[in-house]
PDB file of C-alpha atoms in Angstrom:
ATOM      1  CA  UNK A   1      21.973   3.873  19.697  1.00  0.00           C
ATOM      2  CA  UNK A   2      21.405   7.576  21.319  1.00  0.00           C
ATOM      3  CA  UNK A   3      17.692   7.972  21.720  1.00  0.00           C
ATOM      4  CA  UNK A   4      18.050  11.548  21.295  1.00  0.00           C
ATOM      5  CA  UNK A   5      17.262  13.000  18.152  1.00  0.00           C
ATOM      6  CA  UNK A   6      20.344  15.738  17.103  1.00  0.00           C
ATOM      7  CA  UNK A   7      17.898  16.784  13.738  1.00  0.00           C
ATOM      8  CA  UNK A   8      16.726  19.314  15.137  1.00  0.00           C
ATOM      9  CA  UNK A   9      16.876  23.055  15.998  1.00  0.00           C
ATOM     10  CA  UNK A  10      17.548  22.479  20.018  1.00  0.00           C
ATOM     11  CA  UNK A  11      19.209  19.813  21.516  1.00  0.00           C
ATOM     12  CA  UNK A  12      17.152  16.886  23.359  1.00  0.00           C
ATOM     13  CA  UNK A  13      13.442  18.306  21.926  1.00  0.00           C
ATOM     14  CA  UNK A  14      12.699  14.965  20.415  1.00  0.00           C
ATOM     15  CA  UNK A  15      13.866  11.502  21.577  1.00  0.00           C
ATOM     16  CA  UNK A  16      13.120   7.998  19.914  1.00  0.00           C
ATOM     17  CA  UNK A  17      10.381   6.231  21.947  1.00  0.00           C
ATOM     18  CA  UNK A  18      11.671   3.452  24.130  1.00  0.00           C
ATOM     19  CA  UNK A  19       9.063   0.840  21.887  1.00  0.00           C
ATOM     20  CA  UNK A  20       9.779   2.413  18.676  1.00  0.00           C
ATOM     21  CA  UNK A  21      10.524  -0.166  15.943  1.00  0.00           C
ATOM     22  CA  UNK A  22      11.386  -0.965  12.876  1.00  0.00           C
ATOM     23  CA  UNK A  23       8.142  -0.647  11.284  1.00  0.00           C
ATOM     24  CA  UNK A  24       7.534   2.979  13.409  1.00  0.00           C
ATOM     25  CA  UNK A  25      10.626   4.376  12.118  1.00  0.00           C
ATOM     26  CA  UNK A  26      10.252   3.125   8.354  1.00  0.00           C
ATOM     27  CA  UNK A  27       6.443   4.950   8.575  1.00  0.00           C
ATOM     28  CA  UNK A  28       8.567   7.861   9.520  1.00  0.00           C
ATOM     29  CA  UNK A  29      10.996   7.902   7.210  1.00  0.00           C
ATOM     30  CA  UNK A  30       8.337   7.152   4.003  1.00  0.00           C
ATOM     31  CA  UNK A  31       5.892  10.193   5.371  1.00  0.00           C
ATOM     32  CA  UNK A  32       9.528  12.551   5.894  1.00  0.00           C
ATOM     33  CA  UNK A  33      10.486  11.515   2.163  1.00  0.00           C
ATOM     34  CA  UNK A  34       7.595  12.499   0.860  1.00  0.00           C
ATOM     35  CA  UNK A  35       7.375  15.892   2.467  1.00  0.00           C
ATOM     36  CA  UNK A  36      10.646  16.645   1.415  1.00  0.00           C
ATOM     37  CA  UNK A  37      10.062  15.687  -2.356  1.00  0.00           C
ATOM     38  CA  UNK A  38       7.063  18.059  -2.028  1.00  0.00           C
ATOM     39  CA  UNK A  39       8.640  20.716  -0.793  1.00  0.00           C
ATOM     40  CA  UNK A  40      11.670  20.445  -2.883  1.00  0.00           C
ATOM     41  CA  UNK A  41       9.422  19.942  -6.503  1.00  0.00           C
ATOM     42  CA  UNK A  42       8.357  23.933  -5.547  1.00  0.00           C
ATOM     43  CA  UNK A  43      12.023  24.985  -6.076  1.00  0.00           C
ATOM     44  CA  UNK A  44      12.410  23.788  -9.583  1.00  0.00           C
ATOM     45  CA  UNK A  45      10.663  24.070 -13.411  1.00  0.00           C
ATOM     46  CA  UNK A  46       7.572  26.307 -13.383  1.00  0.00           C
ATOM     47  CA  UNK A  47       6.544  25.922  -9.666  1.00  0.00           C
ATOM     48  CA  UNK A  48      10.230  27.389  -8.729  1.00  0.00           C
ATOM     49  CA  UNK A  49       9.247  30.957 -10.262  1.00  0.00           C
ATOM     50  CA  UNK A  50       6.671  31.564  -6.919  1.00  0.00           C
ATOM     51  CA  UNK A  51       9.750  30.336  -4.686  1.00  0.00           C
ATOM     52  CA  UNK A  52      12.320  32.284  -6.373  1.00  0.00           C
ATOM     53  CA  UNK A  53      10.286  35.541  -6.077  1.00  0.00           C
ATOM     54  CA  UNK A  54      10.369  34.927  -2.173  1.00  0.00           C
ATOM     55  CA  UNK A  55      12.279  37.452  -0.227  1.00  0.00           C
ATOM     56  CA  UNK A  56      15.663  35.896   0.599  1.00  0.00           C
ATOM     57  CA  UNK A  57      14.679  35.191   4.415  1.00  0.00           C
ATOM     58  CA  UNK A  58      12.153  33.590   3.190  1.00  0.00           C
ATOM     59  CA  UNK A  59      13.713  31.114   0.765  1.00  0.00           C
ATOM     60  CA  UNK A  60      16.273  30.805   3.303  1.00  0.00           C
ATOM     61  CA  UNK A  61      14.086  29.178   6.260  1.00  0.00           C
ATOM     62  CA  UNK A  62      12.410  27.264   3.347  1.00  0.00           C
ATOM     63  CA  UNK A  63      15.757  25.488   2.577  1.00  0.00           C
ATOM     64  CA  UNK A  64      16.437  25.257   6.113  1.00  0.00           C
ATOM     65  CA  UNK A  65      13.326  23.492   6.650  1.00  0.00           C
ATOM     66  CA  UNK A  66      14.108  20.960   4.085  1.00  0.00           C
ATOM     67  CA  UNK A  67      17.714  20.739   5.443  1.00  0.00           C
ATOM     68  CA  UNK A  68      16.095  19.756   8.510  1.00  0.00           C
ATOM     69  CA  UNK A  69      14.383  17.195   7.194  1.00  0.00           C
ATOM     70  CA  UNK A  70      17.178  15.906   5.163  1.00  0.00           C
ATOM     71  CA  UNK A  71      18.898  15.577   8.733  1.00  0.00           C
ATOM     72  CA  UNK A  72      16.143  14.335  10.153  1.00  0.00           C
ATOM     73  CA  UNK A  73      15.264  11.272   7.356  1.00  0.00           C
ATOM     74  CA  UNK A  74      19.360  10.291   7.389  1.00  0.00           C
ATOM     75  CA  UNK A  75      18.972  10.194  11.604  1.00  0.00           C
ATOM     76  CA  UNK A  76      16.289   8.070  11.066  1.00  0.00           C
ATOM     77  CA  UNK A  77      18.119   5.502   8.429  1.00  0.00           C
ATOM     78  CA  UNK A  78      21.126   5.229  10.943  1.00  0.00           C
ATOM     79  CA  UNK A  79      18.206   4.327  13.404  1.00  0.00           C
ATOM     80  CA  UNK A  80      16.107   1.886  11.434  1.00  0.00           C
ATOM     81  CA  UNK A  81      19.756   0.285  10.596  1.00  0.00           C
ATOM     82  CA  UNK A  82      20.374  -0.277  13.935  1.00  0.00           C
ATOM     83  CA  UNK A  83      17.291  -1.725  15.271  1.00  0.00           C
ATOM     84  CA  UNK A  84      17.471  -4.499  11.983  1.00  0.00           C
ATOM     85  CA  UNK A  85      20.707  -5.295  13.093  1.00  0.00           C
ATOM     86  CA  UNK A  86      19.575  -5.435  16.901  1.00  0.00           C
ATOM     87  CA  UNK A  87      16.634  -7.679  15.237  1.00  0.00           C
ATOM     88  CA  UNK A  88      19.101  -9.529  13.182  1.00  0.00           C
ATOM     89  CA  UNK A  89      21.453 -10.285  16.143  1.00  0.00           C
ATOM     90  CA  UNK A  90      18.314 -11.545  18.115  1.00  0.00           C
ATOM     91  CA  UNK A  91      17.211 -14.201  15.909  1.00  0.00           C
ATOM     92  CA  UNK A  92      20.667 -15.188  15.313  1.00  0.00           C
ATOM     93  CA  UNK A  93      20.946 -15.558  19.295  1.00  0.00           C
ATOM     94  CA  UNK A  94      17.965 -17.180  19.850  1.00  0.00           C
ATOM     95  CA  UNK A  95      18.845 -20.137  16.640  1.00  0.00           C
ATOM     96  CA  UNK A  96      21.883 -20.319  18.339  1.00  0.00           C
ATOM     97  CA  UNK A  97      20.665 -21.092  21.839  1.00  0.00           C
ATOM     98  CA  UNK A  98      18.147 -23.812  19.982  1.00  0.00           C
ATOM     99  CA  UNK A  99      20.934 -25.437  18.115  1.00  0.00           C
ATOM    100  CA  UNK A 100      23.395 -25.427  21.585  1.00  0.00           C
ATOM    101  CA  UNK A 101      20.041 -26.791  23.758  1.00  0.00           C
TER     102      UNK A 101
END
């Protein structure tokens, strides 16, 4: 697992914290998720009207943004997979040295 984040606008700006866990990067994730369902609602129905009278740089860096955090929440999944499975293979290592002891 790279602790550099790729997410984001410039390479090696953010990096995962060396005693980041599972529970860190789910908190992440659920606060990212909800941003991004924000953010996207204002593009649709009714509340789309005030984002499609934006100029188009505007709407533009909007999307970006949310293409960003797109990246940013699927980075993060790959992430939190990894350290379950790390967590997995740890218990299933440590059962394994009780049942050979």
């Amino acid at each position: 697992m790279s602790p550099n984040l790729t997410f984001t606008a410039s390479d090696r700006l953010y990096s995962l914290h060396s005693n980041a866990n599972a529970l860190t990067v789910t908190d992440q994730l659920t606060a990212r998720l909800a941003q991004l369902t924000a953010l996207l609602a204002m593009t649709r129905g009714e509340q789309g009207k005030a984002f499609r009278l934006m100029n188009d740089q505007w709407q533009d860096s909007f999307m970006w943004a949310c293409g960003m955090m797109a990246m940013e929440v699927q980075e993060l999944f790959g992430i939190l997979s990894c350290l379950e499975a790390k967590s997995c293979q740890e218990s299933e290592d440590k059962s394994h040295q009780g049942l050979s002891t």
